[in-house]
Short mmCIF file of C-alpha atoms and ligand atoms in Angstrom, two decimals:
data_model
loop_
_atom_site.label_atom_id
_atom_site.label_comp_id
_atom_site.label_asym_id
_atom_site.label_seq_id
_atom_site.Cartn_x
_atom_site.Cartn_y
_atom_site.Cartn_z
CA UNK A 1 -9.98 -29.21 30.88
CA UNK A 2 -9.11 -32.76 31.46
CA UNK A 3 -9.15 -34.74 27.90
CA UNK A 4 -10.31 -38.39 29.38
CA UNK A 5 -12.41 -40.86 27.35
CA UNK A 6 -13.00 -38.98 24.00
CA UNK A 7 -14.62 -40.50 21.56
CA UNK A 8 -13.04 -42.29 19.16
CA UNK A 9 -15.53 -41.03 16.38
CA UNK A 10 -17.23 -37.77 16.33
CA UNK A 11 -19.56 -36.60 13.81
CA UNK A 12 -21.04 -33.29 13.03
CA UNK A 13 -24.11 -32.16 11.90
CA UNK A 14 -23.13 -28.71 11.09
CA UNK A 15 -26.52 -26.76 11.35
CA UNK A 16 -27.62 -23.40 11.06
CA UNK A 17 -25.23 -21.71 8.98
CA UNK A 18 -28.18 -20.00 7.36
CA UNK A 19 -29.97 -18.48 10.69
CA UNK A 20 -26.60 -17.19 11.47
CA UNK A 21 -26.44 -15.34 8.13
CA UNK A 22 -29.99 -14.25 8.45
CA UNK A 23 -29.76 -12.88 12.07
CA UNK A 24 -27.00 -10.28 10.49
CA UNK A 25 -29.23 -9.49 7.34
CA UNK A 26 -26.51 -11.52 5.03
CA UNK A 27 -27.07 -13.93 2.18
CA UNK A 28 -27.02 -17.70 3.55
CA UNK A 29 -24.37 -18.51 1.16
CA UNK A 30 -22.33 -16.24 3.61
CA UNK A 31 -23.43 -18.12 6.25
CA UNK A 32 -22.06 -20.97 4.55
CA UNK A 33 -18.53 -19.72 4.47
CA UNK A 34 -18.55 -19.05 7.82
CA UNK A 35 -19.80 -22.71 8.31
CA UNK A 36 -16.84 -24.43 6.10
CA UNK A 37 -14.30 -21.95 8.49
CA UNK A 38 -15.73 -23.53 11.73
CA UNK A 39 -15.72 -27.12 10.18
CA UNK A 40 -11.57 -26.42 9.60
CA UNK A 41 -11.42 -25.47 13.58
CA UNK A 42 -13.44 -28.72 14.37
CA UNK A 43 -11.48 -30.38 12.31
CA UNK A 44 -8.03 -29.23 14.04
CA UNK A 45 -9.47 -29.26 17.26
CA UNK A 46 -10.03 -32.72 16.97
CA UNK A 47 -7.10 -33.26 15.31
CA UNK A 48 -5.11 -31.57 18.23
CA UNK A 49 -6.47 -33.71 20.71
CA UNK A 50 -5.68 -36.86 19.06
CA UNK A 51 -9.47 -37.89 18.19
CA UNK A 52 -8.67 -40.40 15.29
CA UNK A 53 -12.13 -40.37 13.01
CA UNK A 54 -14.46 -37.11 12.47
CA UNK A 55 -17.45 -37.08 10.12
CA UNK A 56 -18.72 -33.91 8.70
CA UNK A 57 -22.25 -33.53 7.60
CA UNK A 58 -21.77 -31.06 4.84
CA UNK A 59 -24.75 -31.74 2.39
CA UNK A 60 -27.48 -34.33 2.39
CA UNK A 61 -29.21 -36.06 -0.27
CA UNK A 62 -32.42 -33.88 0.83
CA UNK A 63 -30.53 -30.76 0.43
CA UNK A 64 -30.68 -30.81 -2.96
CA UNK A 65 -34.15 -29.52 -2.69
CA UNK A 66 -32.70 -26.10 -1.86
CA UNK A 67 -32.85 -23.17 -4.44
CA UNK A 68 -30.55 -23.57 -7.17
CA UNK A 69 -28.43 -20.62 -6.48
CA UNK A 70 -28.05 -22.12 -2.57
CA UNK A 71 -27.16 -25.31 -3.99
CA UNK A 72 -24.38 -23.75 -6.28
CA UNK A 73 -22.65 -21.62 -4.00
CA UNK A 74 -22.60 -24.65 -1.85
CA UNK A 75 -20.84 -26.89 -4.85
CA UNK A 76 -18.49 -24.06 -4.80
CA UNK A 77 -17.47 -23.89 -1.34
CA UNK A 78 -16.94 -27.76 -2.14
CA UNK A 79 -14.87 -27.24 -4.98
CA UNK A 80 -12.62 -24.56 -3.24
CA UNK A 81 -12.10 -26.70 -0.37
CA UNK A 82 -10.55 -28.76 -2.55
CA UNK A 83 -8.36 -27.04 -4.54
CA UNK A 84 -6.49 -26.57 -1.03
CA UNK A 85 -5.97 -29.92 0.58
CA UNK A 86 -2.13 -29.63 1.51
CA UNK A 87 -2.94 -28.27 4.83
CA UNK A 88 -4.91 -32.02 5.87
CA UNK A 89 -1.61 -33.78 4.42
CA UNK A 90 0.80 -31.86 6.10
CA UNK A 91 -0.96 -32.69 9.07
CA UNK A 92 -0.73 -36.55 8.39
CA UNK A 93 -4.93 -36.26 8.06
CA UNK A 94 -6.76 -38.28 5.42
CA UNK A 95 -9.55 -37.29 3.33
CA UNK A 96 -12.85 -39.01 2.61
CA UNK A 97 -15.63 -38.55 0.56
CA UNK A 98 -18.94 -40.09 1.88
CA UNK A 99 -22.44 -40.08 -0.43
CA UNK A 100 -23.88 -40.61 -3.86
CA UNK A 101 -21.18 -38.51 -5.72
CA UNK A 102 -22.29 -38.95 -8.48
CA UNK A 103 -24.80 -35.97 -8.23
CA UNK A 104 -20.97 -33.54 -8.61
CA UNK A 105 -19.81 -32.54 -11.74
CA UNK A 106 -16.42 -34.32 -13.46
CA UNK A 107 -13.78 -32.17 -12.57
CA UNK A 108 -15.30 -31.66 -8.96
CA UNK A 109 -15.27 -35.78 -8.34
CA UNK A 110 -11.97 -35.88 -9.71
CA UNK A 111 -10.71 -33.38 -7.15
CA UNK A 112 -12.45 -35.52 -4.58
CA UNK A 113 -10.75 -38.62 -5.71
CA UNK A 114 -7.45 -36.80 -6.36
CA UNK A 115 -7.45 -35.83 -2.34
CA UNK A 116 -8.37 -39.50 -1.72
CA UNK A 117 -5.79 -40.95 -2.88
CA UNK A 118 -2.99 -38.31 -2.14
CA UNK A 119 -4.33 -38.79 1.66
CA UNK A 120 -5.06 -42.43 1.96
CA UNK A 121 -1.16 -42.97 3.65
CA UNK A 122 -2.13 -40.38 6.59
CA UNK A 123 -2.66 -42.19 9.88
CA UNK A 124 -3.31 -39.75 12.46
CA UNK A 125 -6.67 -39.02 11.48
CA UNK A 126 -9.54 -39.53 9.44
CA UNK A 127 -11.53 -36.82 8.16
CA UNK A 128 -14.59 -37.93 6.21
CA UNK A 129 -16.97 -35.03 4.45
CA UNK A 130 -20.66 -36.57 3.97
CA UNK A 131 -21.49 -34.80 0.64
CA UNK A 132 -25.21 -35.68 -1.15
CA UNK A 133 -25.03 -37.98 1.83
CA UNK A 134 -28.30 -39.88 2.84
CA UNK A 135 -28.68 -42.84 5.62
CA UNK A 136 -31.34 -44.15 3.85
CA UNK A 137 -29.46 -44.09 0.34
CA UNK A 138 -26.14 -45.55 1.44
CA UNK A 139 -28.32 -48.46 2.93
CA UNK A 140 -30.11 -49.06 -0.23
CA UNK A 141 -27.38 -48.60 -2.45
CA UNK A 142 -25.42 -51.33 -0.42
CA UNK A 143 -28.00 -53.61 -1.04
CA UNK A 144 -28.31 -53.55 -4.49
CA UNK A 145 -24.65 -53.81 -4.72
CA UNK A 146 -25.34 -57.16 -2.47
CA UNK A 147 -28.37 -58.18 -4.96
CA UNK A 148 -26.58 -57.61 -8.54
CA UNK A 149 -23.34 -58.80 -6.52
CA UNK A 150 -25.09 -62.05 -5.58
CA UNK A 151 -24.46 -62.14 -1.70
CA UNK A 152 -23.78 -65.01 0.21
CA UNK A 153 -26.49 -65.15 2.71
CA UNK A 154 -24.51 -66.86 5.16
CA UNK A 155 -21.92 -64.87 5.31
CA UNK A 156 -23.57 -61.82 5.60
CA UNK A 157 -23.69 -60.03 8.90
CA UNK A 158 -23.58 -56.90 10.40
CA UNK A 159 -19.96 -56.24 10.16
CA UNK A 160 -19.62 -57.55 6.32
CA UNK A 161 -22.73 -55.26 5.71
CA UNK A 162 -20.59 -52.56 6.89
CA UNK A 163 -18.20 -53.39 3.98
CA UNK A 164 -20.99 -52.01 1.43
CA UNK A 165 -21.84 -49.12 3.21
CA UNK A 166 -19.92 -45.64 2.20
CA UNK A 167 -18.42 -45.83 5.83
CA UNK A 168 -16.43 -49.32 4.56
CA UNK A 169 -13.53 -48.96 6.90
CA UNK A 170 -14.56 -46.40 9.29
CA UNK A 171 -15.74 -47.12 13.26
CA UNK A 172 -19.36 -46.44 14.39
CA UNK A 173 -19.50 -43.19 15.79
CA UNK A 174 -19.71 -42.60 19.49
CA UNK A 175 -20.82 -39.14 19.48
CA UNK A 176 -23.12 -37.09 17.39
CA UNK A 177 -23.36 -33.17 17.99
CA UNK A 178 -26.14 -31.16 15.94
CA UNK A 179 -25.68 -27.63 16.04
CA UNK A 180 -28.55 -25.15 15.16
CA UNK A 181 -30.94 -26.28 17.73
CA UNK A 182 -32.46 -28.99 16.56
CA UNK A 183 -33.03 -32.44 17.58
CA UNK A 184 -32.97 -34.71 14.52
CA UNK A 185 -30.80 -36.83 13.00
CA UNK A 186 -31.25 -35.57 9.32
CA UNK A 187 -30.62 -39.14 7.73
CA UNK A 188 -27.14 -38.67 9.27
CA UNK A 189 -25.31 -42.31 9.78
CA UNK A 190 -28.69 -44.20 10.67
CA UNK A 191 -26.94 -47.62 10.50
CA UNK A 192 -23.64 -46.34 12.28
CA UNK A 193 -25.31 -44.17 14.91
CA UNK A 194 -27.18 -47.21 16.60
CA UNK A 195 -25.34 -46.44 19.91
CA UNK A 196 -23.87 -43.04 19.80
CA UNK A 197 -24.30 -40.68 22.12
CA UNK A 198 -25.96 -37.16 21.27
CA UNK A 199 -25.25 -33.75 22.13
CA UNK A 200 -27.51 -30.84 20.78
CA UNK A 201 -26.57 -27.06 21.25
CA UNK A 202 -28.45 -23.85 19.77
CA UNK A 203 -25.45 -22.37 18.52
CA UNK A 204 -25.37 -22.15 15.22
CA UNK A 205 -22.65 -23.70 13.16
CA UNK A 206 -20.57 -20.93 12.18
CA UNK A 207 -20.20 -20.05 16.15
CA UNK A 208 -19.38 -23.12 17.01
CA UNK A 209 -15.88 -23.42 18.49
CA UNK A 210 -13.26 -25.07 20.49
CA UNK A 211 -14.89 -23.89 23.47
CA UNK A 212 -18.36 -25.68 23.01
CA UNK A 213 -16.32 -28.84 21.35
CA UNK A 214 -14.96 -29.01 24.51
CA UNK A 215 -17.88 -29.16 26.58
CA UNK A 216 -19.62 -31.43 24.01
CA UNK A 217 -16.46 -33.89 24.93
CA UNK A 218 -16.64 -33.39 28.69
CA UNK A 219 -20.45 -34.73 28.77
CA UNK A 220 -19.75 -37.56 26.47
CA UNK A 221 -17.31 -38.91 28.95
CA UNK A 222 -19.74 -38.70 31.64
CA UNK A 223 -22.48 -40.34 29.56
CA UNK A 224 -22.73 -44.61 30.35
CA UNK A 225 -22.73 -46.54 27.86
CA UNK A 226 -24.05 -50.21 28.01
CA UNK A 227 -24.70 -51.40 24.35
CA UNK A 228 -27.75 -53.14 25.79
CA UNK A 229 -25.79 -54.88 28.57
CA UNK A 230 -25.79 -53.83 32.26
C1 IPE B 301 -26.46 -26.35 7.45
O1 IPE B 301 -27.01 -25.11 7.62
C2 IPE B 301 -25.74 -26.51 6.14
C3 IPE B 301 -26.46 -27.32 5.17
C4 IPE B 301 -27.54 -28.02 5.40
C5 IPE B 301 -25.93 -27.34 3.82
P1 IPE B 301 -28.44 -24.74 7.05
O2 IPE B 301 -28.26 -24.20 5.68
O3 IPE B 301 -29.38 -25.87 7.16
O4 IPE B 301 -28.86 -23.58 8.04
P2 IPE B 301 -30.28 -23.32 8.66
O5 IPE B 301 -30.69 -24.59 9.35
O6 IPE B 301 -31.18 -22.98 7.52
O7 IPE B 301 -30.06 -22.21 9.61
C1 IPE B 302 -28.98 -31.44 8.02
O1 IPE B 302 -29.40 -30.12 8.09
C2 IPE B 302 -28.03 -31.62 6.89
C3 IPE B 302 -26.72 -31.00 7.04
C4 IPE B 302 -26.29 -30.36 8.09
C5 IPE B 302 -25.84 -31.14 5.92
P1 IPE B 302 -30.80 -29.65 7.43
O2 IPE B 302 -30.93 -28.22 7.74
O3 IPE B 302 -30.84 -30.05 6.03
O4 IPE B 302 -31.82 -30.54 8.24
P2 IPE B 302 -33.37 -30.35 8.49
O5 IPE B 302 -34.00 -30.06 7.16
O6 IPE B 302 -33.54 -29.21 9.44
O7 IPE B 302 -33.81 -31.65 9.09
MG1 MG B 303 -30.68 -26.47 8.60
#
C-alpha cells in the first residue's frame, strides 16, 4: 500500500480483549495478554512507518469498576510491561504515562516514572499509555490546578489550557480507531479529539494487526478535513 498523509497522531482504543477470550472459553485476563501483544505490533507498526505520536487506551478511570481479580491481573500486565522497556529505547521511542496515577501502587509509579525519564531523549516517536485515564478527569484536574494555581484569565486559552492537561506537549490526535465493535468514545481524549477522524472495526483487539492498521490509515487519508472551514 501507498503510505500518503498518515496521521500525525493515532490513538487506540484497544477494545474487546475480553470477547476474544470468551469466544475461546478462556479467562479475560488471557484475553488481556493477547491485547498488550497486539498493542506492541501497533506500536511498531506505527513506529515503522514513521507515525511520530500514538496513544494507547489501556485502562480508564471507569474501569476500575471491574472485579478485583480483572483489575489485578490488569496492574500486572502493567507492571510487566515495565520491567521491559529497553526494546522502546533501543528504538529511539519515548514513553508516557497519561491519567490519575495515583490510583498505582509505589513501586509500580516509580517504574512508570523510571521509563519516563530514561525515554524522554527519544525523538522518533512518542508512545503515550492512558492508564486510570478519564477525559472528564484530566479536564477537571487541570482546572483545579488553574484555581489553587491562580490563573491568569487573560492569558488563558485553548492552547495554554493544553499545558494542564495530561497530554501537555503532545498534538491533538487526528485519528481515533476503536476496536471491539463499538462506537463510543469511552472518555477517551474528549478535549483532544475535537477534530479527529474515527475509524471503528469489530475485530477485537487482540486480532487486530498490521493488516487492519493499514486499512484504518488508507481511509483516514481519504477522509476531508475542514476544521470548520470550507
Ligand atoms: C479492553 O477490552 C481492555 C480494557 C478495557 C481494560 P475489554 O476488557 O473491555 O473487552 P470487552 O469489551 O469486555 O470484550
Ligand atoms: C474503553 O473500553 C476503555 C479501554 C479500552 C481502556 P470499555 O470496554 O471500558 O468501554 P465501554 O464500557 O464499552 O464503554
Ligand atoms: Mg470493552
Amino acid at each position: 500500500m501507498i503510505y500518503e498523509n498518515l496521521p500525525v497522531h493515532v490513538g487506540f482504543i484497544m477494545d474487546g480483549n475480553g470477547r476474544w477470550a470468551k469466544k475461546r472459553g478462556l479467562p479475560r485476563k488471557l484475553g488481556h495478554r493477547e491485547g498488550a501483544k497486539a498493542f506492541k505490533k501497533c506500536a511498531d507498526h506505527c513506529m515503522k512507518l514513521g507515525i511520530k505520536f500514538a496513544t494507547f487506551y489501556a485502562f480508564s478511570t471507569e474501569n476500575q469498576k471491574r472485579p478485583e481479580d480483572e483489575v489485578e491481573a490488569l496492574l500486572k500486565l502493567f507492571d510487566d510491561y515495565l520491567d521491559d522497556i529497553r526494546e522502546m529505547d533501543a528504538k529511539n521511542a519515548r514513553l508516557r504515562f497519561i491519567g490519575e496515577l495515583s490510583f498505582f501502587p509505589d513501586s509500580t509509579r516509580e517504574k512508570m516514572l523510571e521509563a519516563e525519564n530514561a525515554t524522554k531523549n527519544n525523538t522518533g516517536f512518542t508512545c503515550s499509555l492512558a492508564l486510570n485515564y478519564g477525559g472528564r478527569d484530566e479536564i477537571l484536574h487541570a482546572v483545579k490546578r488553574l484555581v489553587t494555581e491562580g490563573c491568569n484569565l487573560s492569558a488563558l486559552n485553548e492552547d495554554t489550557f493544553g499545558d494542564y492537561l495530561y497530554t501537555k506537549g503532545l498534538p491533538d490526535v487526528d485519528l481515533i480507531i476503536r476496536t471491539g465493535g463499538e462506537q463510543r468514545l469511552s472518555n477517551f481524549l474528549i478535549w483532544q479529539a475535537a477534530y479527529a477522524e474515527y475509524y471503528y472495526t469489530d475485530t477485537f483487539f487482540p486480532d487486530f494487526g498490521k493488516r487492519e492498521l493499514d486499512k484504518a490509515f488508507e481511509e483516514f487519508a481519504e477522509r476531508g478535513r475542514r476544521f470548520g472551514g470550507v
